[in-house]
CSV table of C-alpha atoms in Angstrom, one decimal:
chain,number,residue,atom,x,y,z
S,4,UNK,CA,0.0,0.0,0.0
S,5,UNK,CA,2.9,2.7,0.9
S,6,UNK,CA,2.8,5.6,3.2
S,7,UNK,CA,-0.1,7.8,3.3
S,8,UNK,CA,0.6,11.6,3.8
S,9,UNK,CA,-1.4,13.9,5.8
S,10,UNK,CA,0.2,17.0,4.6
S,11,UNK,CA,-0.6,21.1,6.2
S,12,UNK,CA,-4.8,20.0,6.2
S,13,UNK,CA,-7.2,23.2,6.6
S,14,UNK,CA,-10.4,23.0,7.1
S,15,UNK,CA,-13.2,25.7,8.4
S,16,UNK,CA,-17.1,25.8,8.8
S,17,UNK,CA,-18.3,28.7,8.1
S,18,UNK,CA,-16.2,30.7,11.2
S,19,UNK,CA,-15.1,27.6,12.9
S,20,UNK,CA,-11.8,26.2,11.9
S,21,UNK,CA,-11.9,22.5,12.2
S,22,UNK,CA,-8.6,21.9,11.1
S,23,UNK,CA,-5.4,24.3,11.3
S,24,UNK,CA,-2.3,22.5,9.6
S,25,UNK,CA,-2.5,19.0,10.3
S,26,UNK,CA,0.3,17.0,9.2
S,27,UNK,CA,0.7,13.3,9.8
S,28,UNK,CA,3.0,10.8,7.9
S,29,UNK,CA,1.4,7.1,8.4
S,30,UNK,CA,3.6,4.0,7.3
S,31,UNK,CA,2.6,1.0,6.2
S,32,UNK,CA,0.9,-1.6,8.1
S,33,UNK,CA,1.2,1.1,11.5
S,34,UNK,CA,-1.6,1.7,13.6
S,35,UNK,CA,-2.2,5.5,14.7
S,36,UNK,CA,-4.4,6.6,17.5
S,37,UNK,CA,-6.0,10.0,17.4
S,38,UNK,CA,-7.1,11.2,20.2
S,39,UNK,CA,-8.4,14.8,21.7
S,40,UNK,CA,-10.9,16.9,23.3
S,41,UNK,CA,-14.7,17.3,21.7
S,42,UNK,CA,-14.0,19.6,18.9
S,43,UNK,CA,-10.6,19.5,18.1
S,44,UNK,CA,-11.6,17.7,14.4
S,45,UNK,CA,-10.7,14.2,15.0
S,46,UNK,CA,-13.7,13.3,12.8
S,47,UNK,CA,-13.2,15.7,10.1
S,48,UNK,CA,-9.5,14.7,9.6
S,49,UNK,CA,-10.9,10.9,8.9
S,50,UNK,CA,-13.6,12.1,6.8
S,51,UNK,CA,-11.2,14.2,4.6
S,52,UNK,CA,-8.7,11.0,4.5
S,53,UNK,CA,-11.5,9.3,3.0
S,54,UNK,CA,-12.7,12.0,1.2
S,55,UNK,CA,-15.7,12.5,2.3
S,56,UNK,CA,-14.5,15.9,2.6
S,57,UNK,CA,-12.3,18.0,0.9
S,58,UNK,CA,-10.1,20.3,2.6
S,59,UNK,CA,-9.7,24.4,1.7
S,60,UNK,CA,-5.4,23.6,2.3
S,61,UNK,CA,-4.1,20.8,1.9
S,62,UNK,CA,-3.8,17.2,0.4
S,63,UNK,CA,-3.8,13.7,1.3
S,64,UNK,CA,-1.9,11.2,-0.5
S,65,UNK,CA,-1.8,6.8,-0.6
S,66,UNK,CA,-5.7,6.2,0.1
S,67,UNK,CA,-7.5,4.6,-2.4
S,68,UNK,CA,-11.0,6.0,-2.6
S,69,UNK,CA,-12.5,2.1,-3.2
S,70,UNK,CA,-14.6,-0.2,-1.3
S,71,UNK,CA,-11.4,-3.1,-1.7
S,72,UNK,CA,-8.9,-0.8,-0.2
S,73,UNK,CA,-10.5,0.6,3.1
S,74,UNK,CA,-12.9,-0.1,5.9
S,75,UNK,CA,-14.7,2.4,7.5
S,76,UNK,CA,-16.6,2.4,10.7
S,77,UNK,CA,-18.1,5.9,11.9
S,78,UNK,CA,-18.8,7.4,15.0
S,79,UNK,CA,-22.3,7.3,14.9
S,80,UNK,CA,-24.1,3.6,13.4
S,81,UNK,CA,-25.7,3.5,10.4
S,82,UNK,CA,-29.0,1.2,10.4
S,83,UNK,CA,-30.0,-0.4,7.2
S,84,UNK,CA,-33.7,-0.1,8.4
S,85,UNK,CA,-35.4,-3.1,6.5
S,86,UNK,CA,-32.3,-5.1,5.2
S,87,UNK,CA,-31.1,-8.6,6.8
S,88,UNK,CA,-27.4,-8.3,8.7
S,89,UNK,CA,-26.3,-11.3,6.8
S,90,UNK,CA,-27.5,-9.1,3.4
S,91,UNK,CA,-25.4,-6.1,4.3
S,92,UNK,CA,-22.5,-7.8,4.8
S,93,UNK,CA,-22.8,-9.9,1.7
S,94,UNK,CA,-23.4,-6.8,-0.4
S,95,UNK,CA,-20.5,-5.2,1.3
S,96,UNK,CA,-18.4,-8.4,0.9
S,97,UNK,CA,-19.3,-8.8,-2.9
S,98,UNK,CA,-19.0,-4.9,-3.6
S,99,UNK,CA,-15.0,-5.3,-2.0
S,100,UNK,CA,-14.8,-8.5,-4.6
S,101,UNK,CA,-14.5,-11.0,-2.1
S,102,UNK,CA,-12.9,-13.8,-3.8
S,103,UNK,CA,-14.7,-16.6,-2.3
S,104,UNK,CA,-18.1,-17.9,-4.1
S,105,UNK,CA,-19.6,-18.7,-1.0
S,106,UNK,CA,-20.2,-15.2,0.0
S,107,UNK,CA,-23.7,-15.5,1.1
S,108,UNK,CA,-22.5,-18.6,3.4
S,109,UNK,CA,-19.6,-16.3,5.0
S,110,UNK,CA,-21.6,-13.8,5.7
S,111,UNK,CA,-23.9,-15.7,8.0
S,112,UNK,CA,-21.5,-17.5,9.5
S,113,UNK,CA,-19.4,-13.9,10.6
S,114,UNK,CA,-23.0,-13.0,11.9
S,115,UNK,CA,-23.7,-15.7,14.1
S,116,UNK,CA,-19.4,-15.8,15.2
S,117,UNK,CA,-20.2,-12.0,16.5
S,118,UNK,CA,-23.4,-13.0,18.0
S,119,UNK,CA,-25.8,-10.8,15.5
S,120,UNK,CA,-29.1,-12.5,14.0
S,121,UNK,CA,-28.5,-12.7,10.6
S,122,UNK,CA,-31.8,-12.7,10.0
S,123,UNK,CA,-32.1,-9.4,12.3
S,124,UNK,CA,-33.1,-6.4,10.3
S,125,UNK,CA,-31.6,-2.7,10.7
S,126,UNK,CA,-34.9,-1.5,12.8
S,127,UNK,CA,-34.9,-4.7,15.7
S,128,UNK,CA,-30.6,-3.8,16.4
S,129,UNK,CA,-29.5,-2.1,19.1
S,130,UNK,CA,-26.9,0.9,18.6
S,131,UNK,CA,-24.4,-1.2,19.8
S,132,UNK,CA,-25.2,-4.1,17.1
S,133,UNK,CA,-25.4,-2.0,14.4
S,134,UNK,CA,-21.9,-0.5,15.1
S,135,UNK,CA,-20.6,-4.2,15.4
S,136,UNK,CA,-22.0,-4.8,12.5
S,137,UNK,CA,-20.6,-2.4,11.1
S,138,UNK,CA,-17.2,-3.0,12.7
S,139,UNK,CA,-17.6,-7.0,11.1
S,140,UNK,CA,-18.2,-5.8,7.6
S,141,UNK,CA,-15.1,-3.4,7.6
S,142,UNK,CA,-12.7,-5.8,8.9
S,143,UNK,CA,-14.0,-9.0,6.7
S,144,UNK,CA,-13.3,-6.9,3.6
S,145,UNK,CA,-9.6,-7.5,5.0
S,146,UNK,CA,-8.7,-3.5,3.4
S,147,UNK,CA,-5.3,-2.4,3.2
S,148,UNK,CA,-6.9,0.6,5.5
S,149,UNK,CA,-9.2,0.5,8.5
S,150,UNK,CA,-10.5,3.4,9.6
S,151,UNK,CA,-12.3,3.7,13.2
S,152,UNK,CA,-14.3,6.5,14.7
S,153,UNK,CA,-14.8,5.8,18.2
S,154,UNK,CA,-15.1,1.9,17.2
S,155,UNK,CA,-16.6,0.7,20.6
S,156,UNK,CA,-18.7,3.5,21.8
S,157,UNK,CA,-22.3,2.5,22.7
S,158,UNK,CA,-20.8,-1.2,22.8
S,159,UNK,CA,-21.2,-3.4,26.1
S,160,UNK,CA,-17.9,-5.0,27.9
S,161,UNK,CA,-18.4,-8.5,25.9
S,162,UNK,CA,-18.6,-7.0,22.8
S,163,UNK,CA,-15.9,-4.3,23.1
S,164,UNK,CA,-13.7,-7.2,24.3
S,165,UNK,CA,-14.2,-9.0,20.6
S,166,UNK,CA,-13.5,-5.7,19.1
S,167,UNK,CA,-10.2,-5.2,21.1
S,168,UNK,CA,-9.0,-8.4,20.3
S,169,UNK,CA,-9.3,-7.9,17.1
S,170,UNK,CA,-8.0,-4.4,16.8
S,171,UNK,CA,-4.7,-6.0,18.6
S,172,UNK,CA,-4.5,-8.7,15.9
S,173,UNK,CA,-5.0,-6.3,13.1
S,174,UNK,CA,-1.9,-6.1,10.8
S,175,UNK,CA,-2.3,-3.8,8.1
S,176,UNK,CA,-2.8,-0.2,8.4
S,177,UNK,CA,-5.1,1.5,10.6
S,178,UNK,CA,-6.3,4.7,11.8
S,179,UNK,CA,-8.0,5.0,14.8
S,180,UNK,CA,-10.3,8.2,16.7
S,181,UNK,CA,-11.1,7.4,20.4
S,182,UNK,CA,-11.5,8.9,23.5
S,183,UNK,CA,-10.1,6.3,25.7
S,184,UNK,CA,-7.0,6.1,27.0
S,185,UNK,CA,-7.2,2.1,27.2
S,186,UNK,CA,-7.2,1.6,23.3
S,187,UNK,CA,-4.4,3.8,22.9
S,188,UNK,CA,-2.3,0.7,23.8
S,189,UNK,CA,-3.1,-1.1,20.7
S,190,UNK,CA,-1.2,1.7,18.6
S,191,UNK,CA,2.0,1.9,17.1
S,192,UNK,CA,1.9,6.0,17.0
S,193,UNK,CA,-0.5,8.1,18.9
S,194,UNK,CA,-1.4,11.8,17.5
S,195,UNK,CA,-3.0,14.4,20.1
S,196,UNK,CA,-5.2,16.7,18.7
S,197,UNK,CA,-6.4,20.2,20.5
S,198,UNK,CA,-8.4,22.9,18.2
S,199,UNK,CA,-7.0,21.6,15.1
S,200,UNK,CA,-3.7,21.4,16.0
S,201,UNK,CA,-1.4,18.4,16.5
S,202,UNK,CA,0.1,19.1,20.0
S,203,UNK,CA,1.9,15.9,20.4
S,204,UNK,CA,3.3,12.8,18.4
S,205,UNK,CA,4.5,9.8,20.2
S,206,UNK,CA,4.4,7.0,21.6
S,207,UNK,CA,2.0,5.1,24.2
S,208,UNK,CA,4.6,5.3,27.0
S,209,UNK,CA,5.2,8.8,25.8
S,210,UNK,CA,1.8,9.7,26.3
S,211,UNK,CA,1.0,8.3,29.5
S,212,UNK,CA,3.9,10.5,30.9
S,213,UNK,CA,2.2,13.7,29.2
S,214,UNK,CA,-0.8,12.8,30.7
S,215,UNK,CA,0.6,12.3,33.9
């Protein structure tokens, strides 16, 4: 995949300024942690990585805008109201050209492993399932990039524990937005955020002594 390259990212709302020169160089197969106050444009950065957003200043280089080349899972769960989870993650599976032919099987079967009805529909999930399931069909896509906003907010202990695990046993890129301390630990590189600013680059045992 390469490096991907954050490089002098701007980005305002109307008077609000997101973003004010964010710079971040990310090599591959490391996993970054973001972290910061509310506000500071943690979200914004990931959604102009992906571009979702474009930036006023600035450019991002090495992501492939592609369903095959990153995983996405946002802060907030999407609910695919009146669709089967086993469908979702077949669609998503097929749409990242999955190379097995026994998609549909897969997909049920990476359902019932992370405890979700396949047969459940977007409307009878909780918050916390629909972000799992959300979390399950970004990581079986297996992407060269996973991107996570806040990946186990609104999730209960068991299921944050499956998540964890297999954050920790994730080896390809990743860039990761969360607010807890904990999940830091599970990062190669952490980058701390405050009104759009990176204030500090580092490393977990780096951190922990800023924090102190």
């Amino acid at each position: 995949m390469g490096e991907i390259i954050i490089n002098n990212i701007h980005k305002s709302f109307g008077s609000i300024k997101a973003l004010d020169g964010v710079s971040m160089n990310i090599r591959e197969n490391e996993k970054v942690g973001i972290i910061g106050p509310n506000g500071a444009g943690k979200t914004t950065l990931l959604r102009i990585v992906l571009g979702i957003l474009k930036p006023d200043k600035g450019y991002v280089t090495g992501v492939k805008r592609s369903p095959k080349f990153f995983g996405y899972v946002p802060q907030y769960p999407i609910s695919y109201q009146y669709h089967r989870s086993a469908y979702v993650l077949y669609t998503a599976l097929k749409l990242a050209g999955h190379p097995s032919k026994k998609i549909k099987e897969i997909a049920e079967e990476l359902c019932r492993k992370n405890n979700i009805d396949p047969q459940s529909t977007g409307e009878t999930l909780s918050p916390g399932k629909s972000k799992l399931l959300l979390f399950t069909m970004a990581v079986a896509k297996d992407p060269e990039l996973l991107v996570l906003d806040e990946p186990t907010a609104m999730i209960d202990a068991a299921t944050k524990k499956v998540i964890l695990d297999t954050i920790a046993n994730y080896s390809k890129t990743m860039i990761m937005v969360t607010h807890s301390i904990e999940e830091l630990r599970f990062v190669d590189r952490i980058f701390f955020l405050v009104k759009g600013r990176v204030v500090f680059e580092g490393s977990f045992n780096d951190f922990s002594k800023l924090v102190r």
